[in-house]
PDB file of C-alpha atoms in Angstrom:
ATOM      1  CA  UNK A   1     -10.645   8.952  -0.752  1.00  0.00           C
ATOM      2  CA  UNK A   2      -7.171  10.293  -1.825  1.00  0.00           C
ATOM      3  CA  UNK A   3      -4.620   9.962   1.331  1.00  0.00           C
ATOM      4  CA  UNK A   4      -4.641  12.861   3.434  1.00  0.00           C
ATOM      5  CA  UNK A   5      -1.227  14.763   2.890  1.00  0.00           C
ATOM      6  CA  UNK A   6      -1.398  16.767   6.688  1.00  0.00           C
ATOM      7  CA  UNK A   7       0.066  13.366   7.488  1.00  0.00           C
ATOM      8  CA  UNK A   8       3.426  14.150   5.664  1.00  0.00           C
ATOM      9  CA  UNK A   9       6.564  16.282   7.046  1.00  0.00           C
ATOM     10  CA  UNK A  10       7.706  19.154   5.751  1.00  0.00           C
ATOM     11  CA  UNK A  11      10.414  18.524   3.512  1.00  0.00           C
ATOM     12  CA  UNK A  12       8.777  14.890   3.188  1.00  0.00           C
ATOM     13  CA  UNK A  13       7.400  14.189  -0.479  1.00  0.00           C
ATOM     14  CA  UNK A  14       5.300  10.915  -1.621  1.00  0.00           C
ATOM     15  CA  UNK A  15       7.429   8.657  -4.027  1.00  0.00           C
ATOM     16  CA  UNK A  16       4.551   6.169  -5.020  1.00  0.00           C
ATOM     17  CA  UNK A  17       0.507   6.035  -3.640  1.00  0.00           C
ATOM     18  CA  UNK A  18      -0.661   2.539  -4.405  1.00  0.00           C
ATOM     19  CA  UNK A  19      -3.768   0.843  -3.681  1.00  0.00           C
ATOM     20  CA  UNK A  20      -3.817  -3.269  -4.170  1.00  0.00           C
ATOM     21  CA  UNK A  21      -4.311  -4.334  -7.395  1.00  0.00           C
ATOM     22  CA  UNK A  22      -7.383  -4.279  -9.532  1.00  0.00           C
ATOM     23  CA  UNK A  23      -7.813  -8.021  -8.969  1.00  0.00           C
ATOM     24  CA  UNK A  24      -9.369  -7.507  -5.790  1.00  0.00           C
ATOM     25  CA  UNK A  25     -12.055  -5.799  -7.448  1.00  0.00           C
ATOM     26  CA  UNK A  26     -12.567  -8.816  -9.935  1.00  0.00           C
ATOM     27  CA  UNK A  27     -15.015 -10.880  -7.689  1.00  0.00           C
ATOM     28  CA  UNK A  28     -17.194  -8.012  -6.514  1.00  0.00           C
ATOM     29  CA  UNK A  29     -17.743  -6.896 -10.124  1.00  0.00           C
ATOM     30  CA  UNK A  30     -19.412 -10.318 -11.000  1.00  0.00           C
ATOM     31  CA  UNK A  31     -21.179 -10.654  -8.027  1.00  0.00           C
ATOM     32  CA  UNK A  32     -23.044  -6.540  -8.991  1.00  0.00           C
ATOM     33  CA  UNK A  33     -23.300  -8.130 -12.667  1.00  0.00           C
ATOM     34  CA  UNK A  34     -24.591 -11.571 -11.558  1.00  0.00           C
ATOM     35  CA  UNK A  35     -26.972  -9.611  -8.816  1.00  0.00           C
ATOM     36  CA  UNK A  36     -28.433  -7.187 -11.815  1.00  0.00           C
ATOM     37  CA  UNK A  37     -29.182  -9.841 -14.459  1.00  0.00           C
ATOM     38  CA  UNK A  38     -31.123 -11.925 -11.421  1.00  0.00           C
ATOM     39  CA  UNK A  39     -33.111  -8.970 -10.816  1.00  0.00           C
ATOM     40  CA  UNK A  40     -33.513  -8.287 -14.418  1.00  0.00           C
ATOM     41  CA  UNK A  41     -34.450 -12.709 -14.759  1.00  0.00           C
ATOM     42  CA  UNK A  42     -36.581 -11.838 -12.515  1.00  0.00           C
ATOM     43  CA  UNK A  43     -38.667  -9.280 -13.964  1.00  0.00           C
ATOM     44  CA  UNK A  44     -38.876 -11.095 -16.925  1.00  0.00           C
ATOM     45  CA  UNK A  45     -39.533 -14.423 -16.018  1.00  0.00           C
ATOM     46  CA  UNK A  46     -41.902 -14.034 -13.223  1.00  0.00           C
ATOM     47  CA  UNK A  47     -45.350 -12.943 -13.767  1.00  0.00           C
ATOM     48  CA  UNK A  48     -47.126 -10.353 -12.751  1.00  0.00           C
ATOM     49  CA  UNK A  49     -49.262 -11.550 -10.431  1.00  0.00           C
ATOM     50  CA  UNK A  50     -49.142 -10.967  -6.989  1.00  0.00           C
ATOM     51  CA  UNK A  51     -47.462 -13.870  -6.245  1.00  0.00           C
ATOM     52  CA  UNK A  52     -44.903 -13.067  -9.106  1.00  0.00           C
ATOM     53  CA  UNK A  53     -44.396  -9.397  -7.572  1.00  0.00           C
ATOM     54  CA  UNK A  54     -43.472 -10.483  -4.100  1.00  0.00           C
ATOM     55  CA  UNK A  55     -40.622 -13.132  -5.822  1.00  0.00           C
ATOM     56  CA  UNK A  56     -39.266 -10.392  -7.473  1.00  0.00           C
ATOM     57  CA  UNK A  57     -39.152  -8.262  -4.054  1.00  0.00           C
ATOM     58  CA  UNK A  58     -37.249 -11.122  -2.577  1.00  0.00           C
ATOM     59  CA  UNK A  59     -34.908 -11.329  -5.836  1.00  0.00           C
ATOM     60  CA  UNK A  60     -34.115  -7.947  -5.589  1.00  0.00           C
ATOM     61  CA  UNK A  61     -33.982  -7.409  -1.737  1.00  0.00           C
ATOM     62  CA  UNK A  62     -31.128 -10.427  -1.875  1.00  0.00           C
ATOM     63  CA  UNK A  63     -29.964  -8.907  -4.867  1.00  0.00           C
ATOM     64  CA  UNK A  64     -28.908  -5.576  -3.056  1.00  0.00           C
ATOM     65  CA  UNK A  65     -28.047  -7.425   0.079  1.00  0.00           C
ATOM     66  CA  UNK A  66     -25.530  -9.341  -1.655  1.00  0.00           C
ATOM     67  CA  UNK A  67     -24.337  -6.503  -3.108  1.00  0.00           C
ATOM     68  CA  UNK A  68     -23.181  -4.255  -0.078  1.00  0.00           C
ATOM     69  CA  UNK A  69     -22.432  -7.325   1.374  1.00  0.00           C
ATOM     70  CA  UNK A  70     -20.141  -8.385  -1.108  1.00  0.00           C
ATOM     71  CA  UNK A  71     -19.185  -5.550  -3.782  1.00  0.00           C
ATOM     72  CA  UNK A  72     -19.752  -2.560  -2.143  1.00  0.00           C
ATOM     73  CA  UNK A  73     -17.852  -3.098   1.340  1.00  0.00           C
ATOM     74  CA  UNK A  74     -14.956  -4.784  -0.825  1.00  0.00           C
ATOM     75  CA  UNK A  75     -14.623  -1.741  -3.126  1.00  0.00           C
ATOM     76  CA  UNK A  76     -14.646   0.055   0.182  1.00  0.00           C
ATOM     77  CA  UNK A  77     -11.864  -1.843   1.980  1.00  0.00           C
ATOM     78  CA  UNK A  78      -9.803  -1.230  -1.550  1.00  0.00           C
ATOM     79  CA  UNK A  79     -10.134   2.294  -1.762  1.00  0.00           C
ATOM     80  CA  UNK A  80      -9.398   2.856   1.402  1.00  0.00           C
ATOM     81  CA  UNK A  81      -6.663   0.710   1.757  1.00  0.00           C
ATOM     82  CA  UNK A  82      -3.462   2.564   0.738  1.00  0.00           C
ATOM     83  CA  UNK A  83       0.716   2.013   0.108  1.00  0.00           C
ATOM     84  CA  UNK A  84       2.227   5.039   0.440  1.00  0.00           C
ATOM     85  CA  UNK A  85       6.271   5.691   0.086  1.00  0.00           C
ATOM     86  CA  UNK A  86       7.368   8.691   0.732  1.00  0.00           C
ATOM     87  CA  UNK A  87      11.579   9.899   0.942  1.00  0.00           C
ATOM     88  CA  UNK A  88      10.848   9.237   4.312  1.00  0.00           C
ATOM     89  CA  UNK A  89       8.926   6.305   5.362  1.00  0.00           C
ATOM     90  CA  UNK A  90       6.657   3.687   4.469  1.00  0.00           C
ATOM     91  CA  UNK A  91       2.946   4.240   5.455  1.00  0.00           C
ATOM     92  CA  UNK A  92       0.247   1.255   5.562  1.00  0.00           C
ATOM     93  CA  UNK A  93      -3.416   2.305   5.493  1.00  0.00           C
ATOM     94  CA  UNK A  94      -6.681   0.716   5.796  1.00  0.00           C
ATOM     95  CA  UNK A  95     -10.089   0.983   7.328  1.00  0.00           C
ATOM     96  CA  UNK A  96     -13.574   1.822   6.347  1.00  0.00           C
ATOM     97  CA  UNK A  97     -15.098   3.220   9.644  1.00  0.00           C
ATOM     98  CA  UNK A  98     -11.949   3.235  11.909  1.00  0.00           C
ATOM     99  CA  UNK A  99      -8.447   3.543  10.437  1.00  0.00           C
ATOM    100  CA  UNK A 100      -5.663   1.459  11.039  1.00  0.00           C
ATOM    101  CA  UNK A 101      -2.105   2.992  10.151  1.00  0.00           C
ATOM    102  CA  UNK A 102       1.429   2.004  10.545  1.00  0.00           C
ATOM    103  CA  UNK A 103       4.338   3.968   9.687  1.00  0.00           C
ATOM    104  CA  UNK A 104       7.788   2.357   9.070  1.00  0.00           C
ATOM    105  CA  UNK A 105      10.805   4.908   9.107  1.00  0.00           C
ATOM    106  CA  UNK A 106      13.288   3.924   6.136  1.00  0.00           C
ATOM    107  CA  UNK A 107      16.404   3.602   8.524  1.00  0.00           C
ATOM    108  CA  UNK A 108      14.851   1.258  10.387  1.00  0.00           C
ATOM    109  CA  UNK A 109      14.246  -1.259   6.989  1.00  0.00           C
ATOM    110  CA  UNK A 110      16.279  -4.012   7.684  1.00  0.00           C
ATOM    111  CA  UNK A 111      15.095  -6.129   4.756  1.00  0.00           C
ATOM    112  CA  UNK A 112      12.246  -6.799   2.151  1.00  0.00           C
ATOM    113  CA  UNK A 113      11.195  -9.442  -0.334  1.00  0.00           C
ATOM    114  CA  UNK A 114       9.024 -10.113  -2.570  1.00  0.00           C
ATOM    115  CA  UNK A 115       6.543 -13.452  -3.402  1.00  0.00           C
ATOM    116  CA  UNK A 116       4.857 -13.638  -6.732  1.00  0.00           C
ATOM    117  CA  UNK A 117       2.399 -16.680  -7.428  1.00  0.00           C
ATOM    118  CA  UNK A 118       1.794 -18.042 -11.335  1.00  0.00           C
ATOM    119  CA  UNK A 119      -1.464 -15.977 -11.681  1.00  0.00           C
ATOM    120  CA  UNK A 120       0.266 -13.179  -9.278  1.00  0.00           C
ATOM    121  CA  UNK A 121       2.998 -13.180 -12.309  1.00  0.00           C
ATOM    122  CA  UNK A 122       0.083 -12.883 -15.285  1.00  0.00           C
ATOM    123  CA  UNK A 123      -1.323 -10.374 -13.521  1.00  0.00           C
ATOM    124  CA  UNK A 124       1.746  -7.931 -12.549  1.00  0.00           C
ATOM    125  CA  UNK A 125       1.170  -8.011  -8.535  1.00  0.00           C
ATOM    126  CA  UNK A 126       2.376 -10.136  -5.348  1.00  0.00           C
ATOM    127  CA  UNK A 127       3.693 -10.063  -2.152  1.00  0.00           C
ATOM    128  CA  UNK A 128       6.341  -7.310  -0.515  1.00  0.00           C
ATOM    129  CA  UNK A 129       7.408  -8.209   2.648  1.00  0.00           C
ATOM    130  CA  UNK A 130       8.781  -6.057   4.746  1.00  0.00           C
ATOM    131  CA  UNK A 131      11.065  -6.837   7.623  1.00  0.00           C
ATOM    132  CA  UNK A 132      11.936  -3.252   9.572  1.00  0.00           C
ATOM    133  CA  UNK A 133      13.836  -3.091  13.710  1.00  0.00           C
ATOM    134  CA  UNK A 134      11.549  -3.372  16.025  1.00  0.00           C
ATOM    135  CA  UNK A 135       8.433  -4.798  17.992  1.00  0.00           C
ATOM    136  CA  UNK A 136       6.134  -5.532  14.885  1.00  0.00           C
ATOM    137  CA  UNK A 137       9.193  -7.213  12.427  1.00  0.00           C
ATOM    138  CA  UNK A 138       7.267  -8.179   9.175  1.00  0.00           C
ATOM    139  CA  UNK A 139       4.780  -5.978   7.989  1.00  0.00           C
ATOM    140  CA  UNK A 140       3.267  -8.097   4.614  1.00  0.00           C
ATOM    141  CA  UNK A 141       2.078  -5.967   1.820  1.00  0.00           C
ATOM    142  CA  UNK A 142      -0.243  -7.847  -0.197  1.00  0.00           C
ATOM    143  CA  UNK A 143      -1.744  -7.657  -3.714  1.00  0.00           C
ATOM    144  CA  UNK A 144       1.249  -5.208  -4.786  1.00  0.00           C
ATOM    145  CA  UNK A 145       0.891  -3.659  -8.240  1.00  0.00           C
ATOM    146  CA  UNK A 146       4.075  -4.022 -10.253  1.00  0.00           C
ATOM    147  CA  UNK A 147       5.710  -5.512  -7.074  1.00  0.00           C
ATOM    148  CA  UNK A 148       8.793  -6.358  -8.996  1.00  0.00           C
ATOM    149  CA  UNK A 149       8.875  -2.684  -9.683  1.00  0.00           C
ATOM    150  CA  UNK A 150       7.931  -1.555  -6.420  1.00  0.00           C
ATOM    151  CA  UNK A 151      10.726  -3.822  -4.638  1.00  0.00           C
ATOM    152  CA  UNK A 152      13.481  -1.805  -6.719  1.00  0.00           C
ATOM    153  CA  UNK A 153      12.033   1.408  -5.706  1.00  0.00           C
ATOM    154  CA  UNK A 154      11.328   0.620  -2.171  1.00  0.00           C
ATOM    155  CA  UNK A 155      15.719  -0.493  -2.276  1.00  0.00           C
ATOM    156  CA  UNK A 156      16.312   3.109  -3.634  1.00  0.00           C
ATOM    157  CA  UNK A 157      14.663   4.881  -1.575  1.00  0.00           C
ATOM    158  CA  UNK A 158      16.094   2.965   1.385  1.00  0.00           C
ATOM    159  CA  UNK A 159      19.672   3.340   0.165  1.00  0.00           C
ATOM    160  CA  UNK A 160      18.800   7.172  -0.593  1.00  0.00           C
ATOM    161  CA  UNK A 161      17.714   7.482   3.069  1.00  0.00           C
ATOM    162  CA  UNK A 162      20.711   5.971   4.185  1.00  0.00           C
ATOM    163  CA  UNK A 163      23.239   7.861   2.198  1.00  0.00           C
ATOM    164  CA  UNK A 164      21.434  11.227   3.298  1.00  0.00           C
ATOM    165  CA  UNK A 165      21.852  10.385   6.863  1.00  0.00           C
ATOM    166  CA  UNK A 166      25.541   8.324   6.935  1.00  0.00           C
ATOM    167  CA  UNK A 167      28.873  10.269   6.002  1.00  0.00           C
ATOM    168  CA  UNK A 168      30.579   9.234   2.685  1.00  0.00           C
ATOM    169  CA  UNK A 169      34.188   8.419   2.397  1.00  0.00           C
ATOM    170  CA  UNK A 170      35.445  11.609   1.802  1.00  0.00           C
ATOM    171  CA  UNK A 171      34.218  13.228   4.819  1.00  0.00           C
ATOM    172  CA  UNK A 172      35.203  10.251   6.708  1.00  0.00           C
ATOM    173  CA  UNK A 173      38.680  10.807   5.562  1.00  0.00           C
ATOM    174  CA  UNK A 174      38.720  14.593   6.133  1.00  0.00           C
ATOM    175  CA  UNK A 175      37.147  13.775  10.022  1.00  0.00           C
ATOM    176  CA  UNK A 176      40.187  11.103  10.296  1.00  0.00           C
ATOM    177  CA  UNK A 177      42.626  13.830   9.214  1.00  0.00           C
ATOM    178  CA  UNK A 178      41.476  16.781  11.468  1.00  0.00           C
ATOM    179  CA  UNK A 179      41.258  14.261  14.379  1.00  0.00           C
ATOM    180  CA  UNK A 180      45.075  13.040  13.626  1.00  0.00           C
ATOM    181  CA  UNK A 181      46.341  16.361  13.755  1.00  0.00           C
ATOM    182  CA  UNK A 182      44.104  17.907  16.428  1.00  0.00           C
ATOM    183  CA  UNK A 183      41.849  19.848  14.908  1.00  0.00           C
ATOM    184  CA  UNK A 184      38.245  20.642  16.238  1.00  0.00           C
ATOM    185  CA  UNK A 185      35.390  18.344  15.137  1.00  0.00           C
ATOM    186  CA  UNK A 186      33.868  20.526  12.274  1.00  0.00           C
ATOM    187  CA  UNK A 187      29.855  20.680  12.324  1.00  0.00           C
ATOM    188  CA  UNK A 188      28.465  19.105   9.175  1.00  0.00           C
ATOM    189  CA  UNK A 189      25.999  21.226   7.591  1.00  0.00           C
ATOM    190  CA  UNK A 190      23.158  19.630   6.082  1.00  0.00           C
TER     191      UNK A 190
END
């Protein structure tokens, strides 16, 4: 489920495509391991009797219940789930069935941070935060691979984006110097 790219601009290009980190797939991994050696227990251990065959029905019927229920839609919501930075903006993601995505243009990043726990640290993930203008404020990015590294990039990009679309002191000074003596306002060409 690789993120649609119809969804960029033209001259827009993706910087980084993350998903959340591998430790959200920790838990349903034991859960399908756990769920296969009951089944497996099961086989073993209960006769074959009739009695014996209908426990192991049960054992394996809860078995694949628990896991949809709890490795398969997991899996889902992390593969589907997805960080993208682009030169342009930051896009947020997610949804199985329905799809739930939020764009946040770089020039409107006011701030962002980033929150690593002990285990968060071990691991290489955490927390971005990311405070942008507007109605929504804080979008929180959790379960960042290599946030520390993503942080840094996110801050280059940003100041990239900024410097593209702000005039630099030299063209400042040559706009101050035309205007001084009179001169025409000169179109900037991009």
């Amino acid at each position: 489920m690789a993120f649609p790219e119809d969804v960029l601009t033209q001259d827009e290009h993706v910087v980084a495509h993350l998903h959340p980190h591998w430790k959200a797939l920790i838990r349903p991994v034991v859960v399908l391991v756990l769920a296969v050696a009951a089944v497996v227990a099961g086989l073993v251990l209960l006769p074959s009797t009739g009695a014996g065959t209908i426990g192991g029905y049960v054992i394996a019927a809860a078995a694949l219940v628990l896991v949809v229920w709890l490795s398969l839609w997991p899996y889902l919501v992390w593969r589907t789930t997805h960080y993208l930075f682009t030169n342009e903006r930051v896009l947020l993601q997610k949804g199985v069935f329905s799809r739930d995505r939020r764009d946040i243009p770089l020039g409107r990043i006011n701030d962002h941070s980033m929150n690593q726990r002990f285990l968060e640290r071990l691991l290489g993930c955490g927390t971005l935060t990311i405070e942008s203008a507007g109605e929504r404020g804080q979008s929180v990015l959790e379960d960042i691979p290599g946030v520390e590294r993503v942080q840094t990039l996110l801050y280059e990009i940003v100041e990239a984006n900024h410097d593209k679309h702000s005039l630099g002191d030299d063209e400042m000074r040559e706009i101050m110097a035309d205007a001084a003596e009179g001169k025409p306002l000169r179109e900037q060409s991009k």
